[in-house]
Coordinates of C-alpha atoms and ligand atoms in Angstrom, one line a residue:
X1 CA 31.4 10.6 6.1
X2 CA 28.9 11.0 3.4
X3 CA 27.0 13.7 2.7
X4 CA 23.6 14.4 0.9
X5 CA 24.0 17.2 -1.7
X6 CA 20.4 17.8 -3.2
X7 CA 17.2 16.0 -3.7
X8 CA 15.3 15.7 -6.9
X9 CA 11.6 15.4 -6.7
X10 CA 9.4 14.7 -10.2
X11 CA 5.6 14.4 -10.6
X12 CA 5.2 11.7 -13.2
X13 CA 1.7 12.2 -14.9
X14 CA 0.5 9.1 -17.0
X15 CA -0.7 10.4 -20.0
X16 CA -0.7 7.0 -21.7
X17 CA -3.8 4.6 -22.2
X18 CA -5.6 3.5 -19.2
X19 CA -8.5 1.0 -18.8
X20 CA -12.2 2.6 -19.1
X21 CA -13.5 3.6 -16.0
X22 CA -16.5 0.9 -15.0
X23 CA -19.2 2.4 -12.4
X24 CA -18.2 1.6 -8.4
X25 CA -15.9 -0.9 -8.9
X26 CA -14.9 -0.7 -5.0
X27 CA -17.1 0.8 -2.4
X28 CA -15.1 4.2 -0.7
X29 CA -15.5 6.8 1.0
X30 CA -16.9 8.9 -1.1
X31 CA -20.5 7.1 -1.5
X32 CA -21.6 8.2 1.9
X33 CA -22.1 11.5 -0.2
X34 CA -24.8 11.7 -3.1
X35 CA -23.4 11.2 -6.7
X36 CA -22.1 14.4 -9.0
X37 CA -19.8 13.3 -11.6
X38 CA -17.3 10.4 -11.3
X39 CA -18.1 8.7 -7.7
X40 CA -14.3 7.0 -8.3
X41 CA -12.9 9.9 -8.8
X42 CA -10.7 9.7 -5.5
X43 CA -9.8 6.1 -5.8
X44 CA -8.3 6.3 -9.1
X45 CA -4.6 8.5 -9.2
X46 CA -2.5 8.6 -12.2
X47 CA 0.4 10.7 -10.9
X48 CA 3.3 9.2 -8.9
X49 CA 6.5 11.1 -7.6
X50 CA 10.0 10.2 -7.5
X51 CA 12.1 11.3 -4.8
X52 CA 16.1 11.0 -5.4
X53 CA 18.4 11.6 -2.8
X54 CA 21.8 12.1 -4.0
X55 CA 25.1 11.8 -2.3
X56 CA 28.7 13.7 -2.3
X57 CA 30.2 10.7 -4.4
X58 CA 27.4 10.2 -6.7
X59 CA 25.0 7.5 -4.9
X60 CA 21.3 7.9 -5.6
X61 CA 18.6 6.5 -3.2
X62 CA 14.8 6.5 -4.9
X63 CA 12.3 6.6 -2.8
X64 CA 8.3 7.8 -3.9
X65 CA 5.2 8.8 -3.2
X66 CA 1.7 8.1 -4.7
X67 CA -0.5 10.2 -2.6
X68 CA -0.9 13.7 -3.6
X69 CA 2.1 13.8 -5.5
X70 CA 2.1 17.5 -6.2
X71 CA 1.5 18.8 -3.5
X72 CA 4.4 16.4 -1.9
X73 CA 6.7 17.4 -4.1
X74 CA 6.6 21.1 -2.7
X75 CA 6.5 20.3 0.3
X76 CA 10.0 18.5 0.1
X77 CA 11.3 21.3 -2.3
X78 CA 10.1 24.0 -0.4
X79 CA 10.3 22.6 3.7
X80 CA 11.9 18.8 3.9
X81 CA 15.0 18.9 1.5
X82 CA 16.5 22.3 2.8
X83 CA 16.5 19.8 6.3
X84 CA 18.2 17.0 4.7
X85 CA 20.9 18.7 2.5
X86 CA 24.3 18.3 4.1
X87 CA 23.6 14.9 6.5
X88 CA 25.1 12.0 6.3
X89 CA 22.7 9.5 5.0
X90 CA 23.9 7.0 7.7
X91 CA 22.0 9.9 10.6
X92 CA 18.8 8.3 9.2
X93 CA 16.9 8.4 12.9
X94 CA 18.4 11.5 13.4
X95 CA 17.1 13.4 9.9
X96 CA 13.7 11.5 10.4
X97 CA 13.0 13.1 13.8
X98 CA 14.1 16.4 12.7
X99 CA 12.1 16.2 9.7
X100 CA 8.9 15.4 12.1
X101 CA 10.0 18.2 14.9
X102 CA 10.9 20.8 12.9
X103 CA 7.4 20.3 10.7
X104 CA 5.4 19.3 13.7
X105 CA 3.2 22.3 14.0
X106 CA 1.5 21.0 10.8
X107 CA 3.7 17.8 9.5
X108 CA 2.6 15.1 11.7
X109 CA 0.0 13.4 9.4
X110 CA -1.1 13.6 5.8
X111 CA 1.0 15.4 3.1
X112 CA 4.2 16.4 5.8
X113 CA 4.4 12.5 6.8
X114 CA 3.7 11.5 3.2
X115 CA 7.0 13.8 2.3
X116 CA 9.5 12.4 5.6
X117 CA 8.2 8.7 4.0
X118 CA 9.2 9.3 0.8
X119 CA 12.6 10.7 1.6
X120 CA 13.6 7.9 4.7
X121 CA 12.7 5.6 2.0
X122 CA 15.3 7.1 -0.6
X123 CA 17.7 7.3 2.6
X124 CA 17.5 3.7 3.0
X125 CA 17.9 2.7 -0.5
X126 CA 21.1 5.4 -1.0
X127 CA 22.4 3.5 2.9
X128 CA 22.0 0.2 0.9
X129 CA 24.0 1.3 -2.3
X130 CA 26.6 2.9 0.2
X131 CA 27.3 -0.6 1.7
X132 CA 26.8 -2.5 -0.9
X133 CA 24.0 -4.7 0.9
X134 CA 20.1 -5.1 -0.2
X135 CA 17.8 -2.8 2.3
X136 CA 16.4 -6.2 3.7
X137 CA 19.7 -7.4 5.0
X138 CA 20.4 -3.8 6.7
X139 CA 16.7 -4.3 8.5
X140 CA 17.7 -8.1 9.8
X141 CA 18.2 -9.7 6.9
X142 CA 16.5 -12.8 5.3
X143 CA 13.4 -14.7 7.9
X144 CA 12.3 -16.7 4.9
X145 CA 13.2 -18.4 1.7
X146 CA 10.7 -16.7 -0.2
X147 CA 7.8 -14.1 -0.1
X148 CA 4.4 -15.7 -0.3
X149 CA 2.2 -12.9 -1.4
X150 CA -1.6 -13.1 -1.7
X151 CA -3.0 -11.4 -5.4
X152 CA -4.7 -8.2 -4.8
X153 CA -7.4 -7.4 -7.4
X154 CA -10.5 -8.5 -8.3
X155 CA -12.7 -5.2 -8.4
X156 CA -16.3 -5.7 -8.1
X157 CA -18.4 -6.6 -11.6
X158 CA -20.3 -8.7 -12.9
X159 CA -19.8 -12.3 -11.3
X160 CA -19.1 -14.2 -14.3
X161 CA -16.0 -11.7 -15.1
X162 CA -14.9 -12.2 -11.3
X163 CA -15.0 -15.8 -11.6
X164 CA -12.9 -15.7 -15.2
X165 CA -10.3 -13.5 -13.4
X166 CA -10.0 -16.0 -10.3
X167 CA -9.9 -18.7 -12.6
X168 CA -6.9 -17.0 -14.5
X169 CA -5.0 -16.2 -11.2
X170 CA -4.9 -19.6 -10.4
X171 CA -3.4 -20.8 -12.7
X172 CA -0.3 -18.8 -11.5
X173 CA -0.7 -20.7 -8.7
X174 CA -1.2 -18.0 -6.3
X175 CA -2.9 -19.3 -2.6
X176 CA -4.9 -16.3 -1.1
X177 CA -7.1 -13.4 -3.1
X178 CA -8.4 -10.5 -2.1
X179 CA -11.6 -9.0 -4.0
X180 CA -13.4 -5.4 -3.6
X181 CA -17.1 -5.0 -2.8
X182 CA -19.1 -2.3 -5.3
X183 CA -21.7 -2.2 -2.7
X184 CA -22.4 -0.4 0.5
X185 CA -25.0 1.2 2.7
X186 CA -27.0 3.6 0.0
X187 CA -27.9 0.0 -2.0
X188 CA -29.7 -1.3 0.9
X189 CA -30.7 -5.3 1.1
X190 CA -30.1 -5.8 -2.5
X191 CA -26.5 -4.6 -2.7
X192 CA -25.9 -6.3 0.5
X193 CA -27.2 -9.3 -1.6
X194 CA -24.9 -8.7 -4.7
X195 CA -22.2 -7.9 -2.2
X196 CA -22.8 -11.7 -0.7
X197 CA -23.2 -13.4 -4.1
X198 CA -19.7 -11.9 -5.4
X199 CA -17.8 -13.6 -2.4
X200 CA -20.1 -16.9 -2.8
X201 CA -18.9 -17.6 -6.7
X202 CA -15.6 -16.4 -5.5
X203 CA -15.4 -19.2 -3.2
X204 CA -16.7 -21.6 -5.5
X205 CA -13.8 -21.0 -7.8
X206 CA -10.8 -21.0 -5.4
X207 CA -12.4 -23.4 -3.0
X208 CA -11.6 -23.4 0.7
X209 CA -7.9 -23.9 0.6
X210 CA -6.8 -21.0 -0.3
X211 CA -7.3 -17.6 1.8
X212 CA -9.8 -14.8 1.2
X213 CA -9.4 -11.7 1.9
X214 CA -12.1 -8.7 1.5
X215 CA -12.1 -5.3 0.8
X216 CA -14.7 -2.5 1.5
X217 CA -11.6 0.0 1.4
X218 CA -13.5 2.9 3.6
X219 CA -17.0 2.9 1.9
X220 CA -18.6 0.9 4.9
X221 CA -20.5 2.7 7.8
X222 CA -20.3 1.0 11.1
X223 CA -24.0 -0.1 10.8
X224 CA -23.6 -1.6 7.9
X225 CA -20.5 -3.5 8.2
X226 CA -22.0 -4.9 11.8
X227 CA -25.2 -6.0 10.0
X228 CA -22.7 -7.6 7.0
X229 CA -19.9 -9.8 9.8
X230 CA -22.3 -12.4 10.5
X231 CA -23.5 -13.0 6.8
X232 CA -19.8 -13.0 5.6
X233 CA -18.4 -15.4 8.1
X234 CA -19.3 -18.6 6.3
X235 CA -17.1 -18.0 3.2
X236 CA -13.9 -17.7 6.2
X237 CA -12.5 -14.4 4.8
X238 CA -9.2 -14.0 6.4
X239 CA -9.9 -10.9 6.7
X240 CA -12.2 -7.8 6.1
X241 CA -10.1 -4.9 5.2
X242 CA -10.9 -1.0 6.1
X243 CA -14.5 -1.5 6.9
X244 CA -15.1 2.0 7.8
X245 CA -12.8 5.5 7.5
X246 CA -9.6 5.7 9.2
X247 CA -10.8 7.9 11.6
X248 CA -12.9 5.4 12.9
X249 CA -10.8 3.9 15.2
X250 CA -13.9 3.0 17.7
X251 CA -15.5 1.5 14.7
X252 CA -12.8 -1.0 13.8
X253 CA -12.4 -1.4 17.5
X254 CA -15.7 -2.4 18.2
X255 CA -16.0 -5.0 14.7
X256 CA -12.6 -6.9 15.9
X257 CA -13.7 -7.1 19.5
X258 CA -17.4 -9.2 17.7
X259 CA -14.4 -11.8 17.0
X260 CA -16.4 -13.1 13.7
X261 CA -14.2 -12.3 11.0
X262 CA -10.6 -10.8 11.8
X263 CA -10.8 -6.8 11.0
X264 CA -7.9 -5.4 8.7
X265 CA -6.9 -1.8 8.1
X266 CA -4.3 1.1 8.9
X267 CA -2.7 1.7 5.1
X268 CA -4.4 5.7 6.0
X269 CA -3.1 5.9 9.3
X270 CA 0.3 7.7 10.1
X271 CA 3.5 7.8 12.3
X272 CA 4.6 4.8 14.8
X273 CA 2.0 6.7 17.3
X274 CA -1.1 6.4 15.1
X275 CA -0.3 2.6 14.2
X276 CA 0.7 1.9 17.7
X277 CA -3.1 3.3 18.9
X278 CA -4.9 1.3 16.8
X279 CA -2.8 -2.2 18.0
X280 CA -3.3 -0.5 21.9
X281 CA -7.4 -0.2 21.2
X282 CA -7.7 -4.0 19.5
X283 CA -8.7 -2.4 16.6
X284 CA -7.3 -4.3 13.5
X285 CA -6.3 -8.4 13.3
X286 CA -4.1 -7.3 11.2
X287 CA -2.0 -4.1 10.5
X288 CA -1.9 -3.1 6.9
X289 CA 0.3 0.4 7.7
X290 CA 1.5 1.7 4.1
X291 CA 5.5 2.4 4.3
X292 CA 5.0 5.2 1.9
X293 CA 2.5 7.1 4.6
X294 CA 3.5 6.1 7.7
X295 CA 7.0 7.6 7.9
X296 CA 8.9 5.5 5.5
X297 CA 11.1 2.1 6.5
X298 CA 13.0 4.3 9.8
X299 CA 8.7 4.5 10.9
X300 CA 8.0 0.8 9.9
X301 CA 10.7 -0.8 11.6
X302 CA 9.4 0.8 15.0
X303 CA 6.1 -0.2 14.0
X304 CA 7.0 -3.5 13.4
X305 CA 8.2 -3.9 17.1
X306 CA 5.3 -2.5 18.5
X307 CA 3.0 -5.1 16.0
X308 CA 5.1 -8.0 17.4
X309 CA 4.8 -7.4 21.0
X310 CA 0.6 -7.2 20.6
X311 CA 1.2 -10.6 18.1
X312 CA -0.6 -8.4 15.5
X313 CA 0.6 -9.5 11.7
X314 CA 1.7 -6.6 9.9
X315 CA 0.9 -6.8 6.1
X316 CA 2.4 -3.6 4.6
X317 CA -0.1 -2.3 2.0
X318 CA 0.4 -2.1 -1.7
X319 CA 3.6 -4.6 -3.4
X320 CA 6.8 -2.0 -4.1
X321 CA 10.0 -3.0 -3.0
X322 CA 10.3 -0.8 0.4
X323 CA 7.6 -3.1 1.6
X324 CA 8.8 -6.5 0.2
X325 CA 12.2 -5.9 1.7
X326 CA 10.8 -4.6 5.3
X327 CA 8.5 -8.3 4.7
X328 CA 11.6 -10.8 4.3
X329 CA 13.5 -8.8 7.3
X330 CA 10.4 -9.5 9.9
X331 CA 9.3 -13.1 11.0
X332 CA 5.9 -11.2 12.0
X333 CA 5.2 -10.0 8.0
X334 CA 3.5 -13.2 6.4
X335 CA 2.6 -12.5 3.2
X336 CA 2.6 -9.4 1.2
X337 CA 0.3 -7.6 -1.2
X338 CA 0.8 -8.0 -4.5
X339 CA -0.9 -6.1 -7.8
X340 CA -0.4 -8.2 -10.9
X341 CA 1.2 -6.7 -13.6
X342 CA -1.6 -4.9 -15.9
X343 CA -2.6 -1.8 -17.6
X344 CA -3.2 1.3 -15.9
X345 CA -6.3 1.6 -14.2
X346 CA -6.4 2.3 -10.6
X347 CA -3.3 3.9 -10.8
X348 CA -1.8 1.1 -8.1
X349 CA 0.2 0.0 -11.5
X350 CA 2.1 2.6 -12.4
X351 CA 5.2 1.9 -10.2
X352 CA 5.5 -0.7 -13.0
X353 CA 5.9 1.6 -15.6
X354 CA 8.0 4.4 -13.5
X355 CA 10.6 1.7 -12.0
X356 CA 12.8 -1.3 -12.9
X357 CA 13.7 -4.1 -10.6
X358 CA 10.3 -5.0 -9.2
X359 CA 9.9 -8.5 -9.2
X360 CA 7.0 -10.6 -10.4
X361 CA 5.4 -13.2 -8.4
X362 CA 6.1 -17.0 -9.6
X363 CA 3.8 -20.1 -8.1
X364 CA 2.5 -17.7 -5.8
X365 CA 5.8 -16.1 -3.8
X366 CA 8.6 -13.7 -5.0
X367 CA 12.2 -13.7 -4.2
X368 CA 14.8 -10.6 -3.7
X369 CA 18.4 -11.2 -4.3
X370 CA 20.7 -11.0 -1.8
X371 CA 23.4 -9.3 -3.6
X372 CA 21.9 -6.6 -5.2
X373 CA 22.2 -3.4 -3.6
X374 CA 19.8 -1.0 -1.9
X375 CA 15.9 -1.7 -2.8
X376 CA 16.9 -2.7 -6.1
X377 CA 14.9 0.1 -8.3
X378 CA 15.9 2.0 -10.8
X379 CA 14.0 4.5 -12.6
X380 CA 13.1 3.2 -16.4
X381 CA 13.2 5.1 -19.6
X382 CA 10.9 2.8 -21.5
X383 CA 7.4 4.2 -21.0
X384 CA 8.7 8.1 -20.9
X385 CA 6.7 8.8 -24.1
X386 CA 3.7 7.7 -21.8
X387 CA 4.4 9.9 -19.1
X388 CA 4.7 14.4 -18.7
X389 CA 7.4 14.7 -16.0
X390 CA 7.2 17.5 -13.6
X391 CA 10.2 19.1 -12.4
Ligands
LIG1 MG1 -6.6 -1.8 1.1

């Protein structure tokens, strides 16, 4: 039997150069309130932390968290890893649910599932090492050749600049983009007219073979995205992502069920029983739960049952490995998000710069090997003059 001996949790704060910010680059929740200060201010993080899980003969399993990463890390130091110490790895449905009992007076969502995610996810990866076998093959192994994954980018600005960036994505060949809106209800007809225009020269450069996908990531209102569905559904977006707050179930329920453009969301939703609500009430097309939120791969693997039984797609949010490898092992995961390479600025880069092993899209899909072991990560040394750790 193995055992876990301790886990090691480290705030890693980016202290490196990162891109100018540039006004709303992507509507969110925050412009429903009026402006003081830096209106991105909750879209943009620059602190990730690393969760290692290390075994009685020396195996360590990474697994992370991006949201909140302080305040994660003591709650594993203080409430999760005391729980974990001493199990056998191998007990992974076992330690999740007593992770989520023991904590469930005030766990369930938010910063406690944020915690169980980022240690199931180091389980898995420390169960792959153990046997020797890539995470994907211990979740059902290979359902495709490849990955096809769709480039994730293209924040709001001016158009010419959106067009240049498309431009340059294709040329790598990739099929389906996703762009941000920078407008929303407080800039009335004319931002619904920018908003419009953006998605109109986007379409002129990619043309209508490939997919587009859009993304209001929360900073819709119900009104306004119902008033915004029938304009968008010339341009065939594949989908419209987060149109309102995640609390909003109704809301998303009630855009799907108009059946004009398919409705996207659930990467702020927790725990199989959140994502299975949201399939049960019609509310997205297309189920973008984020593995590091929503209980980690033990979660997602329930989850992706449940999606496949409604004949929802599930379309983990955010690239990383834990997602790509819970992709290849489920016929019902299509494509998969994928942030290019690129300086820090949203923050969604900095796995890039805190890991090794993450693979880089080629003519539009990317591969995992199948003999590498566990999620095939490894923490790098190279940009640690860029970085203050936290222990
Ligand atoms: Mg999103």
């Amino acid at each position: 039997m193995t055992k876990i001996t301790s886990i090691r949790t480290r705030v890693w704060h980016w202290t490196g150069p990162t891109v100018p910010p540039r006004g709303n680059f992507c509507t969110n929740a925050s412009d429903a309130l009026y402006e003081k200060g830096d209106a991105m201010s909750s879209f943009r993080f620059h602190q990730w932390l690393t969760v290692e899980v290390e075994c009685d003969d020396g195996t360590v399993g990474i697994g992370n968290a991006a949201l909140a990463p302080t305040v994660v890390k003591k709650a594993i130091d203080d409430w999760y890893a005391p729980l974990v110490i001493g199990e056998d790895p191998f007990d992974y449905a076992y330690i999740w649910e007593k992770m989520y009992r023991r904590t469930h007076a005030w766990g369930r969502k938010g910063i406690g599932m944020t915690a169980i995610s980022a240690i199931d996810i180091a389980i898995w990866d420390a169960m792959g090492k153990l046997t020797g076998k890539p995470v994907f093959k211990l979740l059902g192994g290979r359902t495709k050749e490849k990955i096809p994954v769709y480039y994730s980018k293209l924040y709001a600005r001016d158009i010419a600049a959106m067009q240049a960036e498309a431009e340059e994505a294709m040329t790598h060949g990739y099929t389906a983009y996703k762009s941000r809106f920078g407008y929303g209800p407080k800039d009335g007809m004319p931002g619904m007219r920018e908003n419009l225009k953006r998605v109109e020269a986007l379409r002129e450069v990619i043309g209508w073979d490939n997919d587009l996908m859009l993304e209001c990531y929360m900073g819709w209102t119900l009104d306004y995205a119902k008033r915004m569905l029938p304009k968008l559904a010339k341009y065939e977006p594949r989908w419209l992502e987060e149109p309102v707050i995640a609390d909003d179930v109704a809301g998303y329920a009630e855009l799907n069920a108009m059946n004009i453009v398919p409705i996207s969301g659930g990467e702020h939703e927790f725990s199989v029983m959140g994502c299975a609500d949201l399939l049960r009430r019609g509310a997205v097309s297309v189920l973008q739960y984020d593995t590091n939120r929503v209980g980690g791969i033990t979660a997602a693997q329930k989850i992706n049952a449940i999606a496949e039984a409604f004949q929802v797609p599930v379309i983990p949010h955010a690239g990383q490995m834990h997602n790509y490898h819970l992709s290849m092992a489920n016929a019902n995961c299509p494509i998969a998000e994928y942030f290019p390479v690129f300086d820090v600025e949203v923050g969604n880069e900095l796995f890039y710069y805190i890991f090794e092993g993450d693979p880089e899209a080629k003519d539009g899909f990317l591969q995992l090997d199948d003999d590498m072991p566990g999620l095939g990560i490894s923490i790098s040394d190279r940009h640690l003059h860029n970085f203050r750790i936290e222990e």
